[in-house]
Short mmCIF file of C-alpha atoms in Angstrom, two decimals:
data_model
loop_
_atom_site.label_atom_id
_atom_site.label_comp_id
_atom_site.label_asym_id
_atom_site.label_seq_id
_atom_site.Cartn_x
_atom_site.Cartn_y
_atom_site.Cartn_z
CA MET A 1 15.53 -12.77 16.75
CA SER A 2 14.12 -12.90 20.29
CA ASN A 3 11.34 -10.69 21.61
CA VAL A 4 13.91 -8.80 23.68
CA CYS A 5 15.52 -7.52 20.50
CA LYS A 6 12.34 -6.61 18.67
CA MET A 7 11.29 -3.00 18.13
CA LYS A 8 8.09 -2.05 19.95
CA VAL A 9 5.40 -0.71 17.62
CA GLY A 10 1.85 0.59 17.88
CA VAL A 11 -1.17 0.42 15.59
CA VAL A 12 -3.36 3.54 15.44
CA GLY A 13 -6.79 2.70 14.05
CA ALA A 14 -6.38 -0.89 15.22
CA THR A 15 -10.06 -1.88 15.13
CA GLY A 16 -10.74 -1.27 11.41
CA MET A 17 -10.12 -3.73 8.58
CA VAL A 18 -6.65 -2.40 7.72
CA GLY A 19 -5.76 -2.19 11.42
CA GLN A 20 -6.75 -5.83 11.73
CA ARG A 21 -4.54 -6.68 8.74
CA PHE A 22 -1.62 -4.88 10.42
CA LEU A 23 -2.02 -7.01 13.52
CA THR A 24 -2.11 -10.30 11.65
CA LEU A 25 0.98 -9.31 9.63
CA LEU A 26 2.86 -8.19 12.76
CA HIS A 27 2.04 -11.40 14.64
CA GLU A 28 5.41 -13.13 15.16
CA HIS A 29 7.18 -10.56 12.98
CA PRO A 30 10.99 -10.94 13.11
CA TYR A 31 11.68 -7.19 13.57
CA PHE A 32 8.61 -5.77 15.32
CA GLU A 33 6.41 -6.52 18.33
CA VAL A 34 3.04 -4.83 18.85
CA ALA A 35 3.12 -3.04 22.21
CA ALA A 36 0.15 -0.66 21.97
CA LEU A 37 -3.19 -0.31 20.21
CA ALA A 38 -5.08 2.94 19.68
CA ALA A 39 -8.50 3.69 18.22
CA SER A 40 -11.47 6.02 18.65
CA PRO A 41 -12.73 7.20 22.06
CA ARG A 42 -15.56 4.64 21.94
CA SER A 43 -12.98 1.84 21.90
CA ALA A 44 -10.60 3.37 24.46
CA GLY A 45 -10.44 1.55 27.79
CA LYS A 46 -11.78 -1.71 26.35
CA THR A 47 -9.80 -4.82 25.59
CA TYR A 48 -9.09 -5.23 21.90
CA ALA A 49 -11.47 -8.20 21.70
CA GLU A 50 -14.23 -6.09 23.32
CA ALA A 51 -13.53 -3.10 21.08
CA VAL A 52 -13.71 -5.16 17.89
CA GLY A 53 -16.67 -7.24 19.07
CA ASN A 54 -18.30 -8.98 16.11
CA ARG A 55 -16.53 -6.70 13.60
CA TRP A 56 -13.49 -8.92 12.97
CA LYS A 57 -13.44 -8.89 9.17
CA LEU A 58 -10.64 -11.24 8.19
CA ASP A 59 -10.88 -14.93 7.35
CA ILE A 60 -8.06 -15.74 9.77
CA PRO A 61 -8.72 -15.58 13.53
CA MET A 62 -7.68 -12.72 15.78
CA PRO A 63 -4.26 -13.60 17.26
CA GLU A 64 -4.59 -14.44 20.96
CA GLU A 65 -1.81 -12.05 21.99
CA TYR A 66 -3.93 -8.98 21.13
CA LYS A 67 -7.29 -9.96 22.64
CA ASP A 68 -6.62 -8.68 26.18
CA MET A 69 -4.56 -5.61 25.22
CA ILE A 70 -6.24 -2.40 26.41
CA VAL A 71 -7.02 0.03 23.59
CA VAL A 72 -6.09 3.68 24.18
CA ASP A 73 -7.47 6.88 22.66
CA ALA A 74 -5.65 7.60 19.37
CA GLU A 75 -5.89 11.39 19.79
CA ASN A 76 -5.61 11.93 23.53
CA ASP A 77 -3.21 9.18 24.64
CA ILE A 78 -0.22 9.98 22.45
CA GLU A 79 2.05 10.15 25.50
CA ILE A 80 1.07 6.57 26.37
CA MET A 81 1.86 5.53 22.81
CA LYS A 82 5.23 7.30 23.05
CA GLU A 83 6.08 5.42 26.25
CA LYS A 84 5.29 2.06 24.69
CA CYS A 85 6.30 2.41 21.01
CA SER A 86 9.28 3.29 18.86
CA PHE A 87 6.97 4.03 15.92
CA VAL A 88 3.36 3.52 14.84
CA PHE A 89 1.36 2.30 11.88
CA CYS A 90 -1.67 4.47 11.16
CA ALA A 91 -4.94 3.39 9.53
CA VAL A 92 -7.60 5.64 11.03
CA ASP A 93 -11.06 6.33 9.65
CA MET A 94 -11.27 10.11 9.98
CA LYS A 95 -11.67 13.18 7.78
CA LYS A 96 -8.58 14.01 5.74
CA ASP A 97 -7.69 17.20 7.64
CA GLU A 98 -8.13 15.35 10.95
CA VAL A 99 -5.82 12.56 9.78
CA LYS A 100 -3.22 15.12 8.68
CA ALA A 101 -3.30 16.82 12.06
CA LEU A 102 -3.18 13.54 13.99
CA GLU A 103 -0.23 12.13 12.06
CA GLU A 104 1.72 15.38 12.45
CA LYS A 105 0.92 15.33 16.17
CA TYR A 106 2.51 11.88 16.47
CA ALA A 107 5.52 12.92 14.39
CA LYS A 108 6.05 16.06 16.48
CA ALA A 109 5.90 13.87 19.59
CA GLU A 110 8.97 12.11 18.08
CA ILE A 111 6.97 9.02 17.06
CA PRO A 112 7.59 8.07 13.41
CA VAL A 113 4.38 7.27 11.51
CA VAL A 114 4.04 4.74 8.68
CA SER A 115 0.63 5.53 7.27
CA ASN A 116 -1.95 3.71 5.20
CA ASN A 117 -4.00 6.91 4.97
CA SER A 118 -4.16 9.25 1.98
CA ALA A 119 -3.97 12.54 3.90
CA HIS A 120 -0.23 13.16 3.47
CA ARG A 121 0.31 11.60 0.03
CA TRP A 122 0.76 15.03 -1.55
CA THR A 123 2.59 16.74 1.32
CA PRO A 124 5.75 17.75 -0.61
CA ASP A 125 8.28 16.41 1.92
CA VAL A 126 6.43 13.21 2.86
CA PRO A 127 7.68 10.15 0.94
CA MET A 128 4.98 8.02 -0.71
CA VAL A 129 6.71 4.75 -1.36
CA ILE A 130 6.40 1.41 -3.09
CA PRO A 131 9.67 -0.02 -1.71
CA GLU A 132 10.70 -1.86 -4.90
CA ILE A 133 10.13 1.25 -7.01
CA ASN A 134 11.13 4.47 -5.23
CA PRO A 135 13.03 3.75 -2.00
CA GLU A 136 15.24 6.77 -2.77
CA HIS A 137 12.31 9.03 -1.89
CA LEU A 138 12.94 8.22 1.78
CA ALA A 139 15.80 10.74 1.57
CA VAL A 140 13.21 13.53 1.79
CA ILE A 141 12.57 12.57 5.44
CA GLU A 142 15.49 14.73 6.60
CA ALA A 143 13.87 17.84 5.06
CA GLN A 144 10.55 16.87 6.64
CA LYS A 145 12.13 16.54 10.08
CA ALA A 146 13.69 19.98 9.67
CA ARG A 147 10.26 21.43 8.86
CA LEU A 148 8.58 19.66 11.77
CA GLY A 149 11.40 20.48 14.16
CA THR A 150 11.90 16.84 15.13
CA LYS A 151 14.88 14.61 15.79
CA ARG A 152 13.32 11.27 14.88
CA GLY A 153 9.62 11.97 14.25
CA PHE A 154 8.42 11.84 10.63
CA ILE A 155 5.64 10.52 8.38
CA ALA A 156 5.99 8.06 5.49
CA VAL A 157 3.00 6.86 3.47
CA LYS A 158 2.06 4.18 0.98
CA PRO A 159 0.17 4.95 -2.24
CA ASN A 160 -3.41 4.10 -3.11
CA CYS A 161 -4.21 0.40 -3.37
CA SER A 162 -5.59 0.75 -6.92
CA ILE A 163 -2.27 1.75 -8.53
CA GLN A 164 -0.42 -1.33 -7.29
CA SER A 165 -2.16 -3.49 -9.87
CA TYR A 166 -0.49 -1.65 -12.77
CA VAL A 167 2.34 0.65 -11.59
CA PRO A 168 4.64 -2.31 -10.79
CA ALA A 169 4.01 -3.61 -14.32
CA LEU A 170 4.70 -0.22 -15.94
CA THR A 171 7.78 0.71 -13.90
CA PRO A 172 10.32 -1.59 -15.63
CA LEU A 173 8.91 -0.36 -18.96
CA LEU A 174 9.66 3.32 -18.27
CA LYS A 175 12.91 2.92 -20.22
CA PHE A 176 10.75 2.54 -23.35
CA LYS A 177 9.08 5.91 -22.58
CA PRO A 178 5.36 5.21 -22.27
CA THR A 179 3.42 8.27 -23.40
CA LEU A 180 -0.20 7.29 -22.76
CA VAL A 181 -1.73 4.80 -20.31
CA VAL A 182 -5.41 3.90 -20.08
CA ALA A 183 -6.32 1.77 -17.06
CA THR A 184 -9.67 0.48 -15.85
CA THR A 185 -9.55 -0.96 -12.35
CA TYR A 186 -11.98 -3.53 -11.02
CA GLN A 187 -11.77 -3.08 -7.27
CA ALA A 188 -12.69 -5.45 -4.45
CA ILE A 189 -15.17 -4.53 -1.73
CA SER A 190 -12.52 -4.83 0.99
CA GLY A 191 -11.05 -1.66 -0.53
CA ALA A 192 -14.06 0.08 1.04
CA GLY A 193 -13.43 -1.74 4.32
CA LYS A 194 -16.49 -3.90 3.74
CA THR A 195 -17.52 -7.54 3.57
CA PHE A 196 -20.51 -8.96 1.68
CA LYS A 197 -22.32 -9.40 4.99
CA GLU A 198 -22.07 -5.64 5.59
CA TRP A 199 -22.66 -4.66 1.97
CA PRO A 200 -25.35 -6.94 0.47
CA GLU A 201 -25.97 -4.36 -2.28
CA MET A 202 -22.68 -5.45 -3.85
CA ILE A 203 -23.81 -9.04 -4.38
CA ASP A 204 -24.53 -9.62 -8.09
CA ASN A 205 -23.68 -5.97 -8.76
CA VAL A 206 -21.12 -3.59 -10.25
CA ILE A 207 -20.87 0.06 -9.20
CA PRO A 208 -19.11 2.30 -11.77
CA TYR A 209 -17.94 4.93 -9.29
CA ILE A 210 -15.54 5.04 -6.33
CA GLY A 211 -15.23 8.53 -4.89
CA GLY A 212 -11.83 10.19 -5.46
CA GLU A 213 -10.29 7.01 -6.82
CA GLU A 214 -9.77 8.04 -10.43
CA GLU A 215 -7.81 11.17 -9.55
CA LYS A 216 -5.59 9.14 -7.21
CA SER A 217 -5.12 6.45 -9.85
CA GLU A 218 -4.07 9.00 -12.48
CA GLN A 219 -1.83 11.24 -10.36
CA GLU A 220 -0.19 9.07 -7.70
CA PRO A 221 1.89 7.02 -10.17
CA LEU A 222 3.54 10.25 -11.33
CA ARG A 223 4.56 11.05 -7.76
CA VAL A 224 5.93 7.53 -7.25
CA TRP A 225 7.97 7.97 -10.47
CA GLY A 226 9.09 11.47 -9.46
CA LYS A 227 12.36 12.57 -7.88
CA VAL A 228 13.65 14.34 -4.79
CA GLU A 229 14.71 17.92 -5.45
CA ASN A 230 15.57 20.51 -2.79
CA GLY A 231 13.86 18.59 -0.01
CA VAL A 232 10.57 17.87 -1.81
CA ILE A 233 9.18 15.26 -4.20
CA VAL A 234 8.74 16.57 -7.75
CA LYS A 235 6.34 14.37 -9.71
CA ALA A 236 7.12 12.95 -13.14
CA GLU A 237 5.57 14.71 -16.13
CA ALA A 238 4.81 11.61 -18.20
CA PRO A 239 3.09 9.41 -19.14
CA LEU A 240 -0.42 10.78 -19.38
CA ILE A 241 -2.67 8.40 -17.40
CA THR A 242 -6.46 8.20 -17.63
CA THR A 243 -8.50 5.76 -15.56
CA GLN A 244 -11.92 4.44 -14.65
CA CYS A 245 -12.40 2.78 -11.26
CA ILE A 246 -15.21 0.27 -10.79
CA ARG A 247 -16.33 -1.59 -7.67
CA VAL A 248 -16.95 -5.29 -8.35
CA PRO A 249 -18.33 -8.17 -6.22
CA VAL A 250 -14.94 -9.61 -5.22
CA THR A 251 -13.75 -9.96 -1.61
CA ASN A 252 -10.05 -9.14 -2.15
CA GLY A 253 -7.88 -8.26 -5.15
CA HIS A 254 -7.86 -5.26 -7.47
CA THR A 255 -7.63 -6.07 -11.18
CA ALA A 256 -6.57 -3.58 -13.86
CA ALA A 257 -7.06 -3.71 -17.64
CA VAL A 258 -4.24 -1.58 -19.06
CA PHE A 259 -3.47 -0.12 -22.51
CA VAL A 260 -0.10 1.55 -23.23
CA LYS A 261 1.48 3.62 -26.00
CA PHE A 262 5.27 4.01 -26.09
CA GLU A 263 7.65 6.50 -27.67
CA ASN A 264 10.06 3.61 -28.25
CA LYS A 265 7.88 0.54 -28.75
CA PRO A 266 9.48 -2.56 -27.23
CA THR A 267 9.01 -6.10 -28.48
CA LYS A 268 6.81 -8.45 -26.50
CA GLU A 269 9.93 -10.40 -25.55
CA GLU A 270 11.58 -7.24 -24.19
CA ILE A 271 8.54 -6.53 -22.01
CA LEU A 272 8.43 -10.07 -20.65
CA GLN A 273 12.15 -9.97 -19.91
CA ALA A 274 11.81 -6.60 -18.13
CA TRP A 275 9.09 -8.05 -15.92
CA ALA A 276 11.06 -11.23 -15.19
CA ASP A 277 14.15 -9.23 -14.21
CA PHE A 278 12.33 -6.64 -12.09
CA LYS A 279 13.41 -6.60 -8.47
CA GLY A 280 14.21 -3.90 -5.96
CA LEU A 281 15.83 -3.15 -2.63
CA PRO A 282 13.35 -5.31 -0.65
CA GLN A 283 14.42 -8.38 -2.64
CA GLU A 284 18.12 -7.52 -2.29
CA LEU A 285 17.75 -7.02 1.48
CA GLU A 286 15.46 -10.09 1.77
CA LEU A 287 12.98 -8.12 3.86
CA PRO A 288 10.44 -10.34 5.65
CA HIS A 289 7.47 -9.26 3.52
CA ALA A 290 9.31 -8.88 0.21
CA PRO A 291 8.01 -11.29 -2.44
CA ALA A 292 10.77 -13.38 -4.00
CA GLN A 293 9.44 -12.27 -7.41
CA PHE A 294 7.87 -8.79 -7.45
CA VAL A 295 5.85 -9.30 -10.65
CA THR A 296 4.87 -12.71 -12.01
CA TYR A 297 3.62 -13.21 -15.57
CA PHE A 298 1.10 -15.92 -16.47
CA GLU A 299 1.07 -17.37 -19.98
CA GLU A 300 -2.48 -18.74 -19.60
CA ASP A 301 -5.18 -16.70 -21.36
CA ASN A 302 -7.47 -16.73 -18.31
CA ARG A 303 -4.99 -15.46 -15.70
CA PRO A 304 -4.49 -13.65 -13.42
CA GLN A 305 -7.68 -14.29 -11.48
CA ALA A 306 -8.43 -12.72 -8.11
CA ALA A 307 -9.54 -15.98 -6.49
CA LEU A 308 -6.49 -17.90 -7.75
CA ASP A 309 -3.67 -15.38 -7.75
CA ARG A 310 -4.18 -12.56 -5.24
CA ASP A 311 -2.35 -14.47 -2.47
CA ILE A 312 0.86 -15.05 -4.43
CA TYR A 313 3.90 -14.61 -2.13
CA GLY A 314 1.62 -14.01 0.83
CA GLY A 315 -0.39 -11.43 -1.09
CA MET A 316 2.70 -9.26 -1.63
CA GLY A 317 3.41 -10.23 -5.24
CA VAL A 318 1.81 -8.61 -8.30
CA THR A 319 0.57 -10.79 -11.16
CA ILE A 320 0.23 -9.94 -14.85
CA GLY A 321 -1.25 -11.69 -17.85
CA ARG A 322 -2.74 -11.33 -21.35
CA LEU A 323 0.08 -9.20 -22.80
CA ARG A 324 -0.65 -8.62 -26.46
CA GLU A 325 -0.41 -5.98 -29.16
CA ASP A 326 -3.37 -3.68 -29.61
CA SER A 327 -4.98 -2.27 -32.75
CA TYR A 328 -4.70 1.32 -31.46
CA PHE A 329 -2.30 1.26 -28.52
CA ASP A 330 1.01 -0.54 -28.67
CA TYR A 331 0.16 -3.15 -26.01
CA LYS A 332 -2.50 -4.19 -23.53
CA PHE A 333 -2.35 -6.43 -20.46
CA VAL A 334 -4.12 -7.30 -17.20
CA GLY A 335 -2.65 -6.79 -13.72
CA LEU A 336 -3.73 -7.92 -10.25
CA SER A 337 -2.68 -7.11 -6.69
CA HIS A 338 -4.07 -7.94 -3.27
CA ASN A 339 -5.54 -4.66 -2.09
CA THR A 340 -5.38 -5.14 1.69
CA LEU A 341 -1.97 -6.85 1.66
CA ARG A 342 0.32 -5.36 -1.04
CA GLY A 343 -2.10 -2.44 -1.47
CA ALA A 344 -2.61 -1.53 2.18
CA ALA A 345 -1.25 -3.00 5.42
CA GLY A 346 1.35 -5.27 3.80
CA GLY A 347 2.73 -2.42 1.71
CA ALA A 348 3.06 -0.28 4.84
CA VAL A 349 4.76 -3.09 6.78
CA LEU A 350 7.24 -3.49 3.90
CA ILE A 351 7.99 0.26 4.07
CA ALA A 352 8.58 -0.08 7.82
CA GLU A 353 10.92 -3.02 7.27
CA LEU A 354 12.93 -0.93 4.82
CA LEU A 355 12.99 2.08 7.18
CA TYR A 356 14.14 -0.22 9.99
CA ARG A 357 16.96 -1.75 7.95
CA GLN A 358 18.09 1.68 6.76
CA GLY A 359 18.24 3.10 10.29
CA TYR A 360 15.40 5.64 10.08
CA PHE A 361 13.94 4.48 13.43
CA ASP A 362 17.23 4.80 15.32
#
């Protein structure tokens, strides 16, 4: 696909860690071409390289094509973004109510928004999507556009990065009716937008608290497993999920230790088969960032490991290991996902690829 055919896109919040991830993922993308970058007023008017300065946080270099692009003001230059872009990715670092207002402002300007932010995850007519799991939730966009009074402007969001280490593992097991899930997540420092250089307190340390994370980890899976009714998403009522979320000294990769009780207890073989067979619309459509295998199970006792397995299928696959029966619960296992790829920018890019193929940007 030549550049002439590619859809022009913008990145709002381009200077932060997730914004940087968006740009590396969109570099030479077959569907999309980055045409505009937006950030805070202090970055506006500078080239992207100047705006980022020494704050490039990824272990791969900044693509040359972005270095001389002039950054515009995310809040005050929406008309410029509209001229240059067919839709935008959003990963801004602002207060929740400010993010809500900004994303609605873009949508009302007829610029669709694919967001990494949490602000609209519980807006009833905004789809919160893991493309392999609940692509049908995109149907709620029509009701959202009616509310906003738009023809093509809308907001779609991805869920919290923490849940992607265990929700993909639990989803194909819903047919066995899980009733209780206990999950402890061990979350990488990049989930806070930090590196060890910026956060030396995390070296040789574990912090047993991440603000707001446990509520998200317990409630967002139920919304992902919910259904569209009368133009809104109605969350699922079960299973009951309780979590603890812990920050650990790992660069990338969120690990989850999960315990599950079922109404209809499956055999271990049935669980392994369900995981092996699990695929979704992204795999069927062969979307550019869809992993060939959504969840991969390791037989080895010491896997998955963040350092070894987080980059599977370009960081878009989810890995599982240590499935075994438990003395109180029915089963326990360990899951792992790359938090800034599958859990953040990559997950949003995959949503955009699905929206593109299904005609939502037309």
